[in-house]
Structure formats: C-alpha cells, structure tokens
CSV table of C-alpha atoms in Angstrom, one decimal:
chain,number,residue,atom,x,y,z
A,1,GLY,CA,-67.7,75.8,-30.1
A,2,MET,CA,-64.6,77.4,-30.4
A,3,ARG,CA,-64.8,78.7,-26.2
A,4,GLU,CA,-65.6,75.1,-25.0
A,5,GLU,CA,-62.3,73.8,-27.0
A,6,MET,CA,-60.0,76.9,-25.5
A,7,LYS,CA,-61.5,75.6,-21.8
A,8,GLU,CA,-60.7,72.0,-22.7
A,9,ALA,CA,-57.1,73.0,-23.7
A,10,ARG,CA,-56.5,75.0,-21.0
A,11,ALA,CA,-57.3,72.1,-18.7
A,12,VAL,CA,-55.1,69.9,-20.5
A,13,LEU,CA,-52.6,72.4,-19.9
A,14,ASP,CA,-53.2,73.4,-16.4
A,15,ALA,CA,-53.0,69.6,-15.3
A,16,GLN,CA,-49.7,69.6,-17.1
A,17,LYS,CA,-48.2,72.3,-15.2
A,18,ARG,CA,-49.5,70.9,-12.0
A,19,GLN,CA,-47.6,67.4,-12.9
A,20,LEU,CA,-44.6,69.5,-13.6
A,21,ASP,CA,-44.7,71.2,-10.2
A,22,ALA,CA,-44.7,68.1,-8.7
A,23,LEU,CA,-41.7,67.0,-10.3
A,24,ALA,CA,-40.0,70.0,-10.1
A,25,ALA,CA,-40.4,70.1,-6.1
A,26,ASP,CA,-39.0,67.0,-6.1
A,27,ASP,CA,-42.2,64.9,-5.4
A,28,GLN,CA,-43.6,61.9,-6.2
A,29,PHE,CA,-46.3,61.8,-8.9
A,30,THR,CA,-49.3,64.1,-8.0
A,31,ASP,CA,-52.3,61.6,-7.2
A,32,ASP,CA,-54.1,64.2,-9.1
A,33,ARG,CA,-56.2,61.7,-11.7
A,34,GLU,CA,-56.1,64.8,-14.2
A,35,ALA,CA,-52.9,65.5,-14.4
A,36,GLN,CA,-52.1,61.5,-14.4
A,37,ASP,CA,-54.6,60.6,-17.4
A,38,ALA,CA,-52.8,64.0,-19.3
A,39,ILE,CA,-49.3,62.2,-19.4
A,40,LEU,CA,-47.4,59.7,-21.8
A,41,ASP,CA,-44.6,58.7,-20.6
A,42,LEU,CA,-42.2,57.1,-22.7
A,43,HIS,CA,-39.8,55.8,-20.2
A,44,LYS,CA,-36.4,55.5,-21.9
A,45,SER,CA,-37.6,55.3,-25.4
A,46,TRP,CA,-37.5,59.3,-26.2
A,47,HIS,CA,-34.2,59.2,-27.4
A,48,VAL,CA,-34.4,55.9,-29.4
A,49,LEU,CA,-37.2,57.3,-31.0
A,50,HIS,CA,-35.8,60.7,-31.6
A,51,TYR,CA,-33.1,58.9,-33.4
A,52,LEU,CA,-35.0,56.6,-35.5
A,53,PHE,CA,-37.1,59.5,-36.6
A,54,THR,CA,-34.1,61.7,-37.3
A,55,GLY,CA,-30.9,59.5,-37.6
A,56,SER,CA,-29.3,62.3,-34.9
A,57,ALA,CA,-29.1,61.8,-31.4
A,58,TYR,CA,-29.2,65.8,-31.2
A,59,ASP,CA,-31.3,68.9,-32.0
A,60,VAL,CA,-32.7,68.5,-35.7
A,61,GLU,CA,-35.3,70.2,-37.3
A,62,LEU,CA,-38.8,70.2,-36.8
A,63,PRO,CA,-41.4,68.1,-36.8
A,64,ALA,CA,-38.9,65.3,-37.0
A,65,GLY,CA,-36.5,66.5,-34.2
A,66,ALA,CA,-39.7,67.3,-31.9
A,67,LEU,CA,-39.3,64.8,-29.0
A,68,LEU,CA,-35.7,66.6,-28.4
A,69,GLY,CA,-35.7,69.9,-29.3
A,70,GLY,CA,-39.0,71.2,-30.3
A,71,GLY,CA,-41.2,73.6,-28.8
A,72,ALA,CA,-40.7,76.6,-26.4
A,73,GLU,CA,-39.0,76.2,-22.9
A,74,THR,CA,-40.9,77.1,-20.2
A,75,GLY,CA,-40.9,76.7,-16.1
A,76,ARG,CA,-38.0,75.4,-14.1
A,77,ASP,CA,-35.4,72.6,-14.9
A,78,THR,CA,-36.7,69.1,-14.3
A,79,GLY,CA,-33.5,67.3,-14.2
A,80,TYR,CA,-32.8,66.9,-18.1
A,81,GLY,CA,-33.7,70.8,-19.2
A,82,ARG,CA,-36.9,73.1,-19.0
A,83,PRO,CA,-39.8,71.4,-20.0
A,84,ARG,CA,-41.1,72.6,-23.5
A,85,ILE,CA,-44.2,73.5,-25.2
A,86,LEU,CA,-45.2,72.5,-28.5
A,87,ASN,CA,-48.0,75.0,-29.7
A,88,PRO,CA,-51.1,73.5,-31.5
A,89,THR,CA,-49.3,74.4,-34.7
A,90,GLU,CA,-46.4,72.1,-33.7
A,91,THR,CA,-48.2,69.3,-32.0
A,92,ALA,CA,-50.6,69.3,-35.5
A,93,ALA,CA,-47.1,69.3,-37.9
A,94,PHE,CA,-45.2,66.7,-35.7
A,95,ALA,CA,-48.7,64.8,-35.7
A,96,ARG,CA,-48.6,64.4,-39.6
A,97,PHE,CA,-45.1,63.1,-39.2
A,98,LEU,CA,-46.0,60.6,-36.7
A,99,GLU,CA,-49.1,59.5,-39.2
A,100,THR,CA,-46.3,59.1,-42.1
A,101,ALA,CA,-44.0,57.1,-39.7
A,102,SER,CA,-44.5,53.2,-40.1
A,103,LEU,CA,-43.4,50.7,-37.4
A,104,ASP,CA,-41.8,48.5,-39.7
A,105,ASP,CA,-39.8,51.3,-41.2
A,106,LEU,CA,-38.5,52.2,-37.8
A,107,LYS,CA,-37.9,48.6,-36.8
A,108,ALA,CA,-35.7,48.3,-40.0
A,109,ARG,CA,-33.3,51.3,-38.6
A,110,LEU,CA,-32.9,49.6,-35.7
A,111,ASP,CA,-29.0,48.8,-35.0
A,112,PRO,CA,-28.0,48.8,-31.6
A,113,ALA,CA,-24.5,49.1,-32.7
A,114,VAL,CA,-25.2,52.5,-34.5
A,115,LEU,CA,-27.6,53.8,-31.6
A,116,ALA,CA,-24.3,52.7,-28.7
A,117,ALA,CA,-21.9,54.5,-31.3
A,118,ASN,CA,-24.1,57.5,-31.2
A,119,ASP,CA,-24.9,57.5,-27.3
A,120,VAL,CA,-28.3,57.4,-27.8
A,121,TYR,CA,-29.8,57.0,-24.3
A,122,GLY,CA,-32.0,54.0,-23.6
A,123,ALA,CA,-30.2,51.7,-26.2
A,124,PRO,CA,-27.8,48.9,-25.4
A,125,GLN,CA,-24.1,50.4,-24.9
A,126,GLY,CA,-22.4,47.6,-27.3
A,127,ASP,CA,-21.3,45.5,-24.5
A,128,SER,CA,-23.7,42.8,-24.4
A,129,ASP,CA,-23.6,39.0,-24.4
A,130,ASP,CA,-26.5,38.8,-26.9
A,131,PRO,CA,-26.8,41.6,-29.3
A,132,ASP,CA,-29.2,39.9,-30.7
A,133,MET,CA,-31.7,40.0,-27.7
A,134,ASP,CA,-30.4,43.7,-27.3
A,135,ARG,CA,-32.6,43.7,-30.9
A,136,ILE,CA,-35.5,42.1,-29.9
A,137,GLU,CA,-36.2,44.2,-26.4
A,138,LEU,CA,-35.6,47.4,-28.5
A,139,GLU,CA,-37.9,46.1,-31.3
A,140,GLU,CA,-40.9,45.5,-28.4
A,141,GLU,CA,-40.0,49.0,-27.0
A,142,ILE,CA,-40.5,50.6,-30.2
A,143,GLU,CA,-43.6,48.6,-30.8
A,144,THR,CA,-44.6,49.9,-27.3
A,145,TYR,CA,-44.3,53.5,-27.7
A,146,PHE,CA,-44.3,54.2,-31.2
A,147,PRO,CA,-48.2,53.7,-31.4
A,148,MET,CA,-48.8,55.2,-27.9
A,149,LEU,CA,-46.9,58.3,-28.8
A,150,ARG,CA,-48.7,58.4,-32.2
A,151,ASP,CA,-52.0,57.8,-30.8
A,152,TYR,CA,-51.3,60.6,-28.0
A,153,VAL,CA,-49.9,63.2,-30.3
A,154,CYS,CA,-52.6,62.5,-32.8
A,155,ALA,CA,-55.2,63.0,-30.5
A,156,ALA,CA,-54.1,66.4,-29.0
A,157,ALA,CA,-53.8,67.6,-32.4
A,158,ALA,CA,-57.4,66.5,-33.4
A,159,ASN,CA,-58.3,68.3,-30.3
A,160,GLY,CA,-56.3,71.2,-31.4
A,161,GLU,CA,-54.1,70.8,-27.9
A,162,ALA,CA,-50.7,71.9,-27.2
A,163,ILE,CA,-48.5,69.6,-25.3
A,164,ALA,CA,-46.1,69.6,-22.5
A,165,MET,CA,-42.9,67.3,-22.9
A,166,TRP,CA,-39.9,67.1,-20.3
A,167,MET,CA,-37.2,64.7,-19.1
A,168,THR,CA,-36.6,63.6,-15.3
C-alpha cells in the first residue's frame, strides 16, 4: 500500500530530477522515456495561465499562484530561476483550485491589451495588426493547455505525488 505509493512517487521525482539535470547541463531533452512521460510542457502559456488564475503577473498566494510562486526551490538555476517542488499537500491544494476553475471563466478574463500592459510572457504585446486573431489564438492556447495542466495536477494529487516545476 503506502510503501508502494512512496516507491512510485520517488520514481516520478527521480525521473523529473534526471530531466532537470539534463536541462541544467544545457543538454537536449533526455531520451529517458520515463523522464519524458513525467513532464508536462506548458510552452509559453504558463504565464498567461498564471495571470488568468490570479489577476497578477507576479507571485501571489497559493494555491492560485502555484505556477509562478509555489513550492520550495531546489537544484540549479535552469535559466529562469531554480526549479521548485510542490509537495503532495501543495499539489492537492492546487488540484482543488484547478478543479474549481472553468475554461469559460478563464477565456472570459482574456484581454490581450491587459495582458500586454502587465508584461505577461507569451501574450501579444499590443502592437498586432489583428487583435481579434490575437484573442482567438490566446483562447485556443487556453483551451489546449488549461485542461492538460488540470488533468496533470489532478492525477498527481490523486496519486499523492509532488510536482517539480521549472522554466527554461
């Protein structure tokens, strides 16, 4: 029971650590299949999602601010700071938060001009020739990455796992 769960959680964290080590060493992604399977890549959408969750481009209270400011720092700087680990309790709290968020509410909060004014990474910078297309692209990004993030975090929480997060 519990011993097996701890063993599985350790395996996931070990796989994430191997991937972090490869990134910190400036290697290409490892060919370690277990490490690859343990990773969710939000590409450039992480800051847009954080902003939609919190209304801020900066660190805010958990669990809403978990993407940007959650967890304990660990390891070496991977380009934009050190990786952070959400412990299983923090992961569960973030999962509960994500389960209460709705895709429609997040999309309703999308305002490319506000995102640009707040220097949200990955958002259009307000100088586009087609603001309507910018909004459509942001909506598609949220429609893609929010469910992936929610499902990933909820699965980790259901398994009592921690989550390692880093930006490159």
